[in-house]
Short mmCIF file of C-alpha atoms and ligand atoms in Angstrom, two decimals:
data_model
loop_
_atom_site.label_atom_id
_atom_site.label_comp_id
_atom_site.label_asym_id
_atom_site.label_seq_id
_atom_site.Cartn_x
_atom_site.Cartn_y
_atom_site.Cartn_z
CA MET A 258 -2.01 7.71 18.36
CA PRO A 259 -5.13 7.79 16.16
CA LEU A 260 -4.82 6.62 12.57
CA VAL A 261 -3.18 9.11 10.23
CA SER A 262 -3.82 9.94 6.58
CA SER A 263 -1.42 8.59 3.96
CA LYS A 264 -1.17 12.02 2.33
CA ALA A 265 1.53 13.43 4.58
CA LEU A 266 3.45 10.17 4.78
CA LEU A 267 3.77 9.89 1.02
CA ILE A 268 4.66 13.54 0.47
CA HIS A 269 7.33 13.35 3.16
CA ALA A 270 8.70 10.17 1.56
CA LEU A 271 8.67 11.76 -1.90
CA LYS A 272 10.58 14.80 -0.66
CA ASN A 273 13.12 12.69 1.18
CA HIS A 274 13.62 9.94 -1.43
CA TYR A 275 12.44 6.87 0.41
CA ALA A 276 9.21 4.83 0.26
CA VAL A 277 6.55 3.86 2.78
CA GLY A 278 5.67 0.16 3.01
CA ALA A 279 2.02 -0.77 2.51
CA PHE A 280 1.44 -4.23 3.91
CA ASN A 281 -1.71 -6.29 3.40
CA ALA A 282 -3.39 -7.72 6.49
CA ASN A 283 -6.01 -10.47 6.29
CA ASN A 284 -6.24 -11.18 10.00
CA MET A 285 -5.34 -9.95 13.47
CA GLU A 286 -1.93 -11.66 13.69
CA VAL A 287 -0.68 -10.07 10.48
CA ALA A 288 -1.98 -6.61 11.47
CA GLN A 289 -0.20 -6.98 14.83
CA ALA A 290 3.01 -8.14 13.13
CA ILE A 291 3.01 -5.10 10.82
CA VAL A 292 2.71 -2.67 13.73
CA MET A 293 5.31 -4.58 15.80
CA ALA A 294 7.75 -4.42 12.87
CA ALA A 295 7.09 -0.71 12.25
CA GLU A 296 7.65 0.06 15.94
CA ALA A 297 10.88 -1.94 16.01
CA GLU A 298 12.06 -0.02 12.93
CA LYS A 299 10.62 3.33 14.12
CA ALA A 300 8.97 3.60 10.71
CA PRO A 301 5.72 5.07 9.41
CA VAL A 302 3.54 2.28 8.01
CA ILE A 303 0.44 1.62 5.94
CA ILE A 304 -1.76 -1.37 6.79
CA GLN A 305 -4.03 -2.17 3.89
CA MET A 306 -6.96 -4.45 3.30
CA SER A 307 -8.24 -5.58 -0.08
CA GLN A 308 -11.90 -6.20 -0.80
CA GLY A 309 -11.11 -9.91 -0.38
CA ALA A 310 -9.69 -9.27 3.10
CA ILE A 311 -12.75 -7.23 4.03
CA LYS A 312 -15.02 -10.03 2.84
CA TYR A 313 -12.98 -12.51 4.92
CA ALA A 314 -12.52 -10.49 8.12
CA GLY A 315 -15.42 -8.02 7.96
CA MET A 316 -15.04 -4.26 7.33
CA ASN A 317 -15.72 -3.20 10.92
CA GLY A 318 -13.83 -6.10 12.46
CA ILE A 319 -10.56 -5.51 10.64
CA PHE A 320 -10.89 -1.72 10.92
CA SER A 321 -11.36 -1.98 14.70
CA ILE A 322 -8.25 -4.14 15.02
CA VAL A 323 -6.09 -1.76 12.96
CA GLY A 324 -7.52 1.32 14.71
CA SER A 325 -6.83 -0.04 18.18
CA LEU A 326 -3.30 -1.15 17.23
CA ALA A 327 -2.62 2.36 15.90
CA LYS A 328 -3.94 3.95 19.07
CA ARG A 329 -1.36 2.15 21.21
CA SER A 330 1.43 2.60 18.68
CA SER A 331 4.34 5.05 18.85
CA VAL A 332 4.62 5.25 15.04
CA PRO A 333 2.17 6.72 12.50
CA VAL A 334 -0.18 4.04 11.13
CA VAL A 335 -2.51 4.43 8.13
CA CYS A 336 -5.56 2.22 7.49
CA HIS A 337 -5.84 1.94 3.69
CA LEU A 338 -8.35 0.26 1.38
CA ASP A 339 -6.40 -1.65 -1.27
CA HIS A 340 -8.02 -2.22 -4.70
CA GLY A 341 -11.50 -0.94 -3.98
CA VAL A 342 -13.10 -2.10 -7.21
CA ASP A 343 -16.72 -1.52 -6.18
CA TYR A 344 -17.89 2.04 -5.69
CA ASP A 345 -19.99 0.96 -2.68
CA VAL A 346 -17.01 -0.61 -0.91
CA VAL A 347 -14.91 2.55 -1.38
CA VAL A 348 -17.69 4.69 0.07
CA GLY A 349 -18.24 2.12 2.84
CA ALA A 350 -14.56 2.25 3.82
CA LEU A 351 -14.67 6.06 3.86
CA ARG A 352 -17.71 5.94 6.14
CA THR A 353 -16.08 3.33 8.40
CA GLY A 354 -13.09 5.60 9.02
CA PHE A 355 -10.31 4.34 6.75
CA THR A 356 -7.70 7.10 6.47
CA SER A 357 -6.64 6.34 2.89
CA LEU A 358 -8.47 4.69 0.00
CA MET A 359 -7.77 3.18 -3.38
CA PHE A 360 -10.24 3.03 -6.21
CA ASP A 361 -9.11 0.54 -8.82
CA GLY A 362 -10.82 1.45 -12.09
CA SER A 363 -8.28 -0.44 -14.20
CA PRO A 364 -10.92 -2.93 -15.46
CA LEU A 365 -12.91 0.05 -16.87
CA SER A 366 -12.34 2.09 -20.00
CA PHE A 367 -9.96 5.06 -19.62
CA GLU A 368 -12.88 7.52 -19.71
CA GLU A 369 -14.99 5.60 -17.16
CA ASN A 370 -11.97 5.25 -14.87
CA ILE A 371 -11.47 9.03 -15.01
CA GLU A 372 -15.16 9.72 -14.41
CA ILE A 373 -15.58 7.53 -11.31
CA THR A 374 -12.16 8.48 -9.89
CA LYS A 375 -13.12 12.16 -10.18
CA GLN A 376 -16.36 11.59 -8.26
CA LEU A 377 -14.55 9.71 -5.52
CA VAL A 378 -11.74 12.30 -5.29
CA LYS A 379 -14.38 14.97 -4.71
CA MET A 380 -16.09 12.91 -2.00
CA CYS A 381 -12.84 11.92 -0.26
CA HIS A 382 -11.34 15.41 -0.33
CA ALA A 383 -14.48 16.85 1.23
CA VAL A 384 -13.52 14.95 4.39
CA GLY A 385 -9.73 15.23 4.02
CA ILE A 386 -9.03 11.63 2.97
CA PRO A 387 -6.64 10.90 0.09
CA LEU A 388 -7.45 8.62 -2.84
CA GLU A 389 -5.11 6.36 -4.83
CA ALA A 390 -6.11 5.26 -8.34
CA GLU A 391 -4.59 2.95 -10.93
CA ILE A 392 -3.76 3.57 -14.55
CA GLY A 393 -2.53 0.82 -16.83
CA LYS A 394 -3.04 -2.51 -15.13
CA VAL A 395 -0.86 -4.44 -12.69
CA PRO A 396 -1.62 -8.02 -13.78
CA ASP A 397 -1.84 -11.19 -11.66
CA SER A 398 0.79 -13.84 -12.27
CA GLU A 399 1.34 -16.84 -10.03
CA LYS A 400 4.13 -18.08 -12.29
CA SER A 401 7.60 -16.60 -11.93
CA HIS A 402 7.19 -13.44 -14.01
CA LEU A 403 5.72 -12.11 -17.23
CA SER A 404 7.97 -11.44 -20.21
CA GLN A 405 8.44 -7.90 -21.50
CA GLU A 406 6.29 -8.98 -24.45
CA GLU A 407 3.45 -10.19 -22.17
CA MET A 408 3.74 -7.03 -20.03
CA LYS A 409 3.24 -4.71 -22.99
CA LYS A 410 -0.53 -4.74 -22.85
CA TYR A 411 -0.50 -3.85 -19.15
CA TYR A 412 2.09 -1.06 -18.99
CA THR A 413 1.17 2.47 -17.93
CA THR A 414 2.16 5.03 -20.55
CA PRO A 415 3.45 8.44 -19.40
CA LYS A 416 0.92 10.11 -21.72
CA GLU A 417 -2.16 8.45 -20.20
CA ALA A 418 -0.76 8.87 -16.68
CA GLU A 419 -0.34 12.61 -17.28
CA GLU A 420 -3.86 13.00 -18.69
CA PHE A 421 -5.37 10.86 -15.92
CA PHE A 422 -3.65 12.90 -13.21
CA GLU A 423 -4.55 16.25 -14.77
CA LYS A 424 -8.23 15.28 -15.01
CA THR A 425 -8.65 13.57 -11.63
CA LYS A 426 -6.06 15.23 -9.32
CA VAL A 427 -5.79 11.95 -7.51
CA ASP A 428 -3.48 11.89 -4.45
CA SER A 429 -1.33 8.94 -5.52
CA LEU A 430 -1.15 6.83 -8.64
CA ALA A 431 -0.54 3.08 -9.00
CA VAL A 432 1.41 2.35 -12.15
CA SER A 433 2.11 -0.81 -14.11
CA VAL A 434 5.86 -0.93 -14.76
CA GLY A 435 6.72 -4.64 -14.77
CA SER A 436 5.48 -6.07 -11.48
CA ALA A 437 2.61 -8.52 -11.07
CA HIS A 438 0.43 -9.53 -8.13
CA LYS A 439 0.62 -12.91 -6.37
CA MET A 440 4.16 -13.79 -7.45
CA LYS A 441 5.78 -16.25 -5.06
CA ILE A 442 9.33 -15.79 -6.39
CA GLN A 443 11.24 -12.49 -6.51
CA SER A 444 12.10 -12.50 -10.20
CA ALA A 445 10.33 -9.51 -11.80
CA VAL A 446 12.42 -6.71 -13.26
CA LEU A 447 10.98 -3.22 -13.69
CA ASP A 448 11.02 -0.71 -16.52
CA ILE A 449 12.88 1.95 -14.52
CA ASP A 450 12.99 4.46 -17.41
CA ARG A 451 9.21 4.29 -17.59
CA ILE A 452 8.97 5.23 -13.88
CA TYR A 453 11.27 8.24 -14.45
CA GLU A 454 9.14 9.32 -17.42
CA ILE A 455 5.86 9.02 -15.50
CA ASN A 456 7.33 10.78 -12.47
CA GLU A 457 8.33 13.64 -14.74
CA VAL A 458 4.72 14.35 -15.78
CA VAL A 459 2.72 13.30 -12.67
CA GLU A 460 3.02 15.40 -9.53
CA ALA A 461 1.42 12.80 -7.24
CA PRO A 462 3.41 10.09 -5.44
CA LEU A 463 3.64 6.86 -7.49
CA VAL A 464 2.73 3.43 -6.13
CA LEU A 465 4.32 0.07 -6.90
CA HIS A 466 1.97 -2.91 -6.56
CA GLY A 467 3.02 -6.56 -6.46
CA ALA A 468 6.42 -5.77 -4.93
CA SER A 469 6.66 -9.26 -3.39
CA GLY A 470 7.70 -10.54 -6.82
CA VAL A 471 10.20 -7.78 -7.59
CA LYS A 472 13.96 -8.24 -7.13
CA ASP A 473 15.28 -6.09 -4.26
CA GLU A 474 17.67 -4.15 -6.50
CA TYR A 475 14.74 -3.09 -8.69
CA VAL A 476 12.69 -1.95 -5.70
CA VAL A 477 15.60 0.31 -4.72
CA LYS A 478 15.96 1.64 -8.28
CA ALA A 479 12.20 2.22 -8.51
CA ILE A 480 12.27 4.37 -5.35
CA LYS A 481 15.11 6.42 -6.82
CA ALA A 482 12.98 6.93 -9.94
CA GLY A 483 9.97 8.20 -7.97
CA ILE A 484 8.04 5.29 -6.41
CA THR A 485 6.88 6.37 -2.94
CA LYS A 486 4.47 3.64 -1.74
CA VAL A 487 5.41 0.00 -2.12
CA ASN A 488 2.83 -2.77 -1.63
CA PHE A 489 3.63 -6.19 -0.21
CA ALA A 490 1.03 -8.92 0.24
CA THR A 491 2.27 -12.31 -1.00
CA GLU A 492 5.52 -12.14 1.01
CA LEU A 493 3.49 -11.78 4.21
CA ASN A 494 1.17 -14.66 3.26
CA LYS A 495 4.23 -16.78 2.55
CA ALA A 496 5.84 -15.88 5.89
CA LEU A 497 2.67 -16.69 7.86
CA THR A 498 1.65 -19.84 6.03
CA GLY A 499 5.20 -21.19 5.71
CA SER A 500 5.69 -20.98 9.46
CA LEU A 501 2.29 -22.54 10.22
CA ARG A 502 2.96 -25.40 7.79
CA GLU A 503 6.35 -26.08 9.36
CA SER A 504 5.09 -26.00 12.96
CA LEU A 505 2.14 -28.27 12.24
CA SER A 506 4.05 -30.78 10.15
CA LYS A 507 6.83 -30.98 12.76
CA ASN A 508 4.31 -31.55 15.52
CA PRO A 509 1.06 -33.09 14.22
CA ASP A 510 -0.38 -33.20 17.77
CA LEU A 511 -0.24 -29.40 18.13
CA VAL A 512 -3.71 -27.86 18.50
CA ASP A 513 -3.12 -24.65 20.46
CA VAL A 514 -3.25 -21.72 18.04
CA ARG A 515 -1.28 -19.57 20.51
CA LYS A 516 1.75 -21.83 20.11
CA TYR A 517 2.04 -21.99 16.35
CA GLY A 518 0.35 -18.58 15.87
CA ASP A 519 3.01 -16.76 17.87
CA GLU A 520 5.82 -18.34 15.85
CA ALA A 521 4.08 -17.44 12.58
CA ARG A 522 3.51 -13.86 13.72
CA LYS A 523 7.22 -13.52 14.58
CA ASN A 524 8.06 -14.71 11.09
CA VAL A 525 5.83 -12.00 9.58
CA VAL A 526 7.53 -9.38 11.81
CA ARG A 527 10.92 -10.47 10.42
CA THR A 528 9.67 -10.18 6.83
CA VAL A 529 8.10 -6.74 7.33
CA ARG A 530 11.24 -5.41 9.06
CA GLU A 531 13.36 -6.51 6.11
CA LYS A 532 11.04 -4.74 3.68
CA ILE A 533 10.96 -1.54 5.76
CA GLN A 534 14.77 -1.50 5.75
CA LEU A 535 14.81 -2.08 1.98
CA LEU A 536 12.50 0.93 1.43
CA GLY A 537 14.65 3.25 3.56
CA SER A 538 11.78 4.08 5.91
CA SER A 539 13.46 2.90 9.14
CA ASN A 540 13.86 5.71 11.71
CA ARG A 541 11.53 8.03 9.76
CA ALA A 542 8.60 7.99 12.20
CA GLU A 543 9.66 10.99 14.25
CA GLU A 544 10.39 13.29 11.30
CA THR A 545 7.14 12.21 9.65
CA LEU A 546 5.17 13.12 12.77
CA ARG A 547 6.91 16.50 12.88
CA PHE A 548 6.06 17.03 9.21
CA ILE A 549 2.39 16.21 9.90
CA SER A 550 2.19 18.60 12.85
CA GLU A 551 3.86 21.42 10.90
CA ASN A 552 1.44 21.11 7.98
CA GLU A 553 -2.03 21.89 9.14
CA TYR A 554 -3.53 20.75 5.83
CA PHE A 555 -2.81 17.14 6.69
CA HIS A 556 -4.78 17.01 9.87
CA GLN A 557 -7.75 19.23 9.21
CA HIS A 558 -11.00 18.20 7.64
CA LYS A 559 -12.46 20.99 5.55
CA SER A 560 -15.09 21.10 8.30
CA GLY A 561 -12.30 22.11 10.69
CA ASN A 562 -12.34 18.90 12.71
CA SER A 563 -8.92 17.44 13.35
CA ILE A 564 -8.35 13.84 12.29
CA ILE A 565 -5.18 13.73 14.39
CA GLU A 566 -6.69 14.22 17.80
ZN1 ZN B 622 -2.23 -4.32 -6.00
#
């Protein structure tokens, strides 16, 4: 089926107390693995590309791959821009046909973040595409995890989250609650009370970034507290690269990408299936599709053109 918007997926997940996995793809094999895993689990899924992935694979190239995988898929697939930092890239992704976008204004001042997010919300909503924004900052940390003390300067406060949401009416909100990007070990613990407090004052679905580094039990608790979209990138990179490294070191004469590529792709499928099961989104595809078809808002542009054709 054609790509779907993330709006309905996240609202359905919020109402039914599970989360949708958002998996980063940097190349064709990973995008394929994500869809294969979602189909095996009968789960709705979000494939997302960062600005770095777009620079590596090309905006149109990676979008075409995701779009054509979605078209042949039996489960709803979203094509999402992850961490659009540059205004031009966010607008470019909207023009290309992405069905969900993130503007990351966390490097800006609070006021500037609100201002630019508001402009982009207006533009995106005019064509029926949802926008995610970030308040507080999810840091990068390649070491095991940041201490509570180190995290303090990054945390999202319920007060600023409430004000940000009220002023921007963004569709989903990424919050900083203890996770960090690029972590290779699952050792981060989350401030679950903070998630409950933010969820209390923000109507929009909440997003957890850097989930690769978060202990499974905390991912489950975070979903209970109101997290509805969970992002995984490093775990997929580890699954792909780990398998490639093993195949090539075991057999230094191997040169055929199809041989070691297929093994690596299977390893990514295994990882994504485990995460989908952890989030509780297995077997949710059918009810999500029903929810989309029953709610006209989700598949109508304001112009009246359907985006679910
Ligand atoms: Zn992120």
